[in-house]
């Protein structure tokens, strides 16, 4: 109903005028409950806020350049960010943080992976560790995000950084280490990988420029490790997020999840790795530890126990310990490899607006709008 109708709220502003598709004007709510902690003055400070709807990025940036707009949270394009950063000498403030959307590399453990790659070795831990040491995450961030953020050493960082043990930091980019692990694996399975390299098939969405770039970076990375034979098999997103994801018909895959702040989000994301919840009933698309998985062991059983315990308590200390144990289980078993969080830029004319604090979470940049004020009046 919000597409057509707006209701009364108890927020700092109330609706004054709405021109659908063009703008919404909000005015100060004189009955707002909150006061400024320093002065005791009733909030909000501003008398009026106008939200303008500008769907095209180029038009949005041009409006910001012309100072027709004071605050923007633009799409996370590196080119857009670099263009905005050129305005800092004119009074703009641009902050780029890691956002809640995090990209990750992952292994498929179900039987349908063999339809994609009949040589899949995903069930072997040494093989997965060799892949982890093959991935140069620093290069990925430098090439795709122009070094604007650091690579992830744990997906927990995208939810609550203070709770993370950075469990994937053990997998540094290490060609020699990857080569040694792969050689050990080949010996374990009685295979001459120099003559008969192990094939790795990477699949993701073909209509996402960053993921296409990622797939091309992998070509050189895997070529540095003797014993790997790497191939790209990218698909349109409608196929990849349809039958491929549902059926587990990939070998090495990549997509993103969205993090939300706090313990609730972390408990929810652990559900997607639950060995007791494979598709279609659950979201464990990786099929790690599920009934049809190639990996069912003490660690998958323990993860299921940890997941159940997380959903049975509201004690913060207990939840924190369980989340960190789950993080360690996923990292030590290399179920996934967190890569990076997508950029989340915020830009304001810092010589005009005070009180703004860029917020990369789902709360959005207007989370403290009642504390914004004009510097130029």
XYZ file of C-alpha atoms in Angstrom:
377
model
C 0.000 0.000 0.000
C 2.956 2.328 0.435
C 3.092 2.567 -3.357
C -0.035 4.730 -3.258
C -0.707 5.748 0.347
C 1.375 7.205 3.173
C 0.347 6.902 6.785
C 1.035 8.915 9.920
C 4.337 8.132 11.660
C 5.958 9.042 14.965
C 9.247 10.051 13.360
C 11.049 13.408 13.358
C 9.262 14.553 10.192
C 5.803 14.296 8.707
C 4.702 14.405 5.073
C 3.923 17.835 3.638
C 3.819 17.218 -0.116
C 4.336 14.234 -2.396
C 4.702 14.372 -6.158
C 4.896 10.716 -7.149
C 8.100 9.856 -8.991
C 9.560 13.330 -8.439
C 9.872 14.306 -4.777
C 8.572 14.048 -1.225
C 8.725 17.043 1.095
C 8.818 16.396 4.823
C 8.374 19.034 7.528
C 9.387 19.150 11.163
C 7.239 17.130 13.569
C 6.793 19.441 16.560
C 5.658 16.488 18.665
C 8.792 14.400 18.098
C 9.899 12.885 21.391
C 13.683 13.200 21.132
C 15.920 16.025 22.387
C 19.561 16.903 21.773
C 21.689 15.308 24.516
C 24.035 18.326 24.746
C 21.610 21.257 24.703
C 18.249 19.731 25.558
C 16.812 21.295 22.384
C 13.953 19.372 20.849
C 14.846 17.528 17.664
C 14.876 17.591 14.678
C 17.053 20.611 13.976
C 15.897 20.947 10.360
C 12.545 22.489 9.431
C 12.229 20.717 6.101
C 13.732 17.856 4.097
C 13.130 17.136 0.414
C 13.760 13.682 -1.060
C 14.187 13.822 -4.828
C 13.808 10.686 -6.970
C 16.527 10.564 -9.637
C 16.892 7.024 -11.004
C 19.756 7.659 -13.456
C 23.166 7.749 -11.795
C 24.571 10.356 -14.196
C 21.669 12.718 -13.498
C 22.055 12.149 -9.762
C 25.760 13.015 -9.830
C 25.150 16.085 -12.003
C 22.487 17.316 -9.576
C 24.921 16.853 -6.693
C 27.676 18.686 -8.573
C 25.290 21.589 -9.164
C 24.454 21.624 -5.426
C 20.824 20.930 -6.209
C 21.147 18.042 -3.735
C 23.053 18.155 -0.450
C 23.306 14.452 0.444
C 23.455 11.338 -1.752
C 24.021 7.624 -1.249
C 24.924 6.734 -4.862
C 25.320 3.300 -6.454
C 28.642 1.631 -5.521
C 30.418 2.166 -8.822
C 34.165 2.778 -8.526
C 34.005 5.281 -11.386
C 31.203 7.181 -9.627
C 33.138 7.232 -6.354
C 36.295 8.522 -8.025
C 34.279 11.231 -9.800
C 32.747 12.358 -6.510
C 36.135 12.385 -4.782
C 37.307 15.053 -7.233
C 34.754 17.399 -5.595
C 36.365 17.211 -2.157
C 38.490 20.272 -2.879
C 35.239 22.198 -3.439
C 33.706 21.286 -0.079
C 32.283 17.824 -0.659
C 32.868 15.017 1.839
C 32.928 11.487 0.413
C 33.114 8.434 2.663
C 33.383 4.907 1.304
C 32.760 1.992 3.643
C 32.214 -1.716 3.301
C 28.503 -2.237 2.892
C 26.273 -5.080 4.054
C 26.391 -6.985 0.741
C 29.257 -9.473 0.794
C 30.544 -11.571 -2.082
C 31.865 -15.062 -1.497
C 33.387 -17.994 -3.335
C 31.869 -21.359 -2.480
C 32.044 -25.079 -3.139
C 29.167 -27.358 -4.118
C 29.062 -30.672 -2.240
C 25.946 -32.226 -3.759
C 25.841 -34.801 -6.577
C 24.689 -32.371 -9.281
C 28.084 -30.650 -9.256
C 29.281 -33.605 -11.316
C 27.003 -32.550 -14.166
C 29.002 -29.324 -14.289
C 32.391 -30.873 -13.618
C 32.765 -34.659 -13.595
C 36.245 -34.144 -12.125
C 35.093 -32.122 -9.101
C 37.273 -32.716 -6.027
C 35.279 -30.537 -3.647
C 34.838 -33.323 -1.097
C 38.552 -33.188 -0.211
C 39.656 -30.661 2.425
C 43.249 -30.367 1.169
C 41.909 -29.544 -2.280
C 39.640 -26.799 -0.872
C 42.506 -25.381 1.164
C 44.672 -25.344 -1.952
C 41.986 -23.305 -3.732
C 41.784 -20.920 -0.761
C 45.535 -20.227 -0.915
C 45.288 -19.760 -4.700
C 42.887 -16.812 -4.402
C 44.608 -13.415 -4.241
C 41.950 -11.349 -2.473
C 44.144 -8.248 -2.322
C 44.427 -8.269 -6.113
C 40.666 -8.799 -6.430
C 39.937 -5.755 -4.276
C 42.561 -3.656 -6.062
C 41.276 -4.554 -9.536
C 37.518 -4.594 -8.942
C 37.163 -1.997 -6.172
C 40.335 0.035 -6.853
C 41.523 -0.656 -3.317
C 38.679 1.331 -1.744
C 38.105 -1.323 0.968
C 39.983 -4.243 2.496
C 39.169 -7.865 1.565
C 37.124 -9.896 4.029
C 38.728 -12.364 6.402
C 35.278 -13.373 7.625
C 31.702 -12.755 6.520
C 30.930 -11.957 10.185
C 32.584 -8.585 9.478
C 29.607 -7.684 7.277
C 27.273 -8.180 10.245
C 29.129 -7.272 13.448
C 32.890 -6.704 12.979
C 33.587 -6.812 16.713
C 32.313 -10.403 16.924
C 34.518 -11.788 14.166
C 37.606 -13.883 14.834
C 38.760 -13.301 11.239
C 38.870 -17.051 10.800
C 39.716 -16.999 7.077
C 42.918 -15.006 7.671
C 44.688 -18.394 7.800
C 44.271 -18.650 4.007
C 46.693 -16.056 2.695
C 47.564 -15.822 -0.971
C 50.350 -18.398 -1.121
C 51.198 -20.082 -4.412
C 53.840 -22.304 -2.829
C 51.451 -23.355 -0.077
C 48.666 -24.032 -2.577
C 51.034 -26.059 -4.746
C 52.182 -28.155 -1.777
C 48.621 -28.818 -0.593
C 47.472 -29.791 -4.062
C 50.476 -32.105 -4.454
C 49.628 -33.763 -1.124
C 46.041 -34.181 -2.225
C 47.071 -35.734 -5.530
C 49.315 -38.180 -3.676
C 46.452 -39.030 -1.315
C 44.137 -39.952 -4.186
C 46.888 -41.659 -6.220
C 46.812 -39.240 -9.140
C 49.595 -37.744 -11.239
C 48.249 -34.192 -11.387
C 51.189 -32.984 -13.473
C 50.038 -35.222 -16.305
C 46.366 -35.173 -15.372
C 45.470 -31.808 -13.747
C 42.359 -31.495 -11.599
C 39.669 -29.493 -13.365
C 38.019 -26.575 -11.579
C 34.914 -25.064 -13.202
C 33.822 -21.622 -11.997
C 30.239 -20.416 -12.435
C 28.561 -17.133 -11.582
C 26.374 -14.512 -13.273
C 27.511 -13.309 -16.689
C 25.557 -10.036 -16.522
C 27.431 -8.616 -13.539
C 30.569 -6.762 -14.637
C 32.420 -7.257 -11.341
C 31.827 -11.008 -11.395
C 32.936 -11.308 -15.003
C 36.090 -9.419 -14.077
C 36.558 -11.767 -11.125
C 36.289 -14.832 -13.358
C 38.993 -13.435 -15.619
C 41.297 -12.740 -12.670
C 40.934 -16.373 -11.609
C 42.379 -17.575 -14.915
C 45.850 -16.279 -14.064
C 45.622 -17.190 -10.363
C 44.879 -20.854 -11.031
C 47.480 -21.019 -13.790
C 50.167 -20.250 -11.182
C 49.495 -23.518 -9.324
C 50.634 -26.702 -11.128
C 47.972 -29.358 -11.055
C 44.946 -27.109 -11.603
C 43.048 -26.925 -14.901
C 40.672 -23.948 -14.634
C 37.577 -23.146 -16.741
C 34.906 -20.411 -16.668
C 31.260 -21.319 -17.271
C 29.249 -18.167 -16.561
C 25.477 -17.909 -16.976
C 22.749 -15.315 -17.186
C 21.519 -14.459 -13.696
C 18.044 -15.829 -14.424
C 19.592 -19.261 -15.017
C 22.234 -19.123 -12.296
C 19.819 -17.971 -9.595
C 17.167 -20.331 -10.928
C 17.833 -23.921 -11.884
C 21.597 -23.843 -11.186
C 21.253 -22.634 -7.607
C 18.174 -24.715 -6.837
C 19.695 -27.928 -8.159
C 23.233 -27.383 -6.918
C 24.517 -27.696 -10.469
C 27.817 -25.866 -10.084
C 31.341 -26.762 -9.006
C 32.932 -23.540 -7.748
C 30.435 -20.685 -7.489
C 30.151 -17.049 -6.457
C 27.320 -14.759 -5.368
C 26.419 -12.356 -2.568
C 24.445 -12.381 0.662
C 23.223 -9.318 2.573
C 24.358 -8.781 6.140
C 22.267 -7.057 8.785
C 23.648 -5.655 12.033
C 23.438 -7.489 15.318
C 23.136 -11.033 16.569
C 19.794 -11.703 14.867
C 21.305 -11.346 11.402
C 24.213 -13.608 12.279
C 21.927 -16.326 13.612
C 19.856 -16.098 10.415
C 22.827 -16.344 8.050
C 24.075 -19.472 9.821
C 20.814 -21.134 8.781
C 21.991 -21.152 5.150
C 24.764 -23.591 6.100
C 22.543 -25.843 8.215
C 23.210 -29.502 7.272
C 19.659 -30.340 8.340
C 18.081 -27.808 5.960
C 18.890 -28.581 2.349
C 16.698 -27.325 -0.509
C 13.807 -27.159 -1.086
C 12.902 -26.948 2.618
C 16.022 -25.009 3.619
C 18.627 -22.663 2.147
C 21.778 -24.788 2.348
C 22.346 -24.534 -1.402
C 25.954 -25.651 -0.868
C 24.680 -29.007 0.460
C 27.488 -29.169 3.015
C 26.534 -32.035 5.317
C 23.059 -32.570 3.852
C 21.719 -36.079 3.199
C 23.026 -36.087 -0.372
C 26.335 -34.394 0.451
C 29.781 -35.771 -0.350
C 30.886 -34.433 3.047
C 29.120 -35.731 6.152
C 31.371 -35.845 9.196
C 31.791 -34.790 12.823
C 32.124 -31.118 11.860
C 28.876 -31.026 9.870
C 27.132 -32.760 12.764
C 28.591 -30.252 15.233
C 27.557 -27.318 13.042
C 23.967 -28.596 13.074
C 24.127 -28.741 16.873
C 25.559 -25.224 17.082
C 22.898 -23.912 14.733
C 20.133 -25.472 16.856
C 21.665 -24.019 20.015
C 21.794 -20.533 18.455
C 18.092 -20.714 17.716
C 17.296 -21.821 21.276
C 18.896 -19.024 23.314
C 18.664 -15.255 23.734
C 21.722 -14.998 25.969
C 24.182 -12.624 24.271
C 27.334 -14.221 25.658
C 26.174 -17.694 24.697
C 25.187 -16.522 21.216
C 28.540 -14.832 20.687
C 30.425 -18.005 21.610
C 28.213 -20.108 19.327
C 28.583 -17.679 16.411
C 32.347 -17.725 16.747
C 32.399 -21.528 16.876
C 30.223 -21.673 13.750
C 32.538 -19.202 12.016
C 35.541 -21.384 12.855
C 33.825 -24.552 11.602
C 32.994 -22.952 8.259
C 36.493 -21.512 7.875
C 38.439 -24.589 8.983
C 36.396 -26.705 6.561
C 36.632 -24.089 3.762
C 32.927 -24.348 3.001
C 33.078 -20.849 1.551
C 35.733 -18.181 0.969
C 34.566 -14.624 1.809
C 35.984 -12.198 -0.749
C 34.861 -8.616 -0.133
C 31.944 -6.454 0.878
C 30.548 -4.251 -1.840
C 31.312 -0.559 -1.539
C 28.806 1.742 0.109
C 29.558 5.427 -0.615
C 27.994 8.440 1.008
C 28.572 12.013 -0.194
C 27.513 15.375 1.240
C 28.387 18.986 0.779
C 30.286 19.228 4.054
C 30.304 23.010 3.971
C 26.496 23.016 4.051
C 25.355 20.043 6.168
C 26.447 19.032 9.672
C 25.516 16.017 11.793
C 25.488 13.571 8.903
C 27.050 10.182 9.653
C 27.359 7.738 6.782
C 25.767 4.401 7.682
C 26.482 1.441 5.374
C 23.991 -0.874 7.097
C 20.405 -1.493 6.046
C 19.404 1.375 8.349
C 20.565 3.747 5.601
C 22.116 7.200 5.676
C 19.033 8.910 7.108
C 19.278 6.878 10.324
C 20.109 10.024 12.360
C 18.464 12.646 10.177
C 16.920 14.336 13.222
C 20.471 15.459 14.140
C 21.334 17.017 10.779
C 21.656 20.797 10.631
C 22.649 23.581 8.232
C 26.139 25.045 8.454
C 25.552 27.776 5.890
C 22.587 29.595 7.449
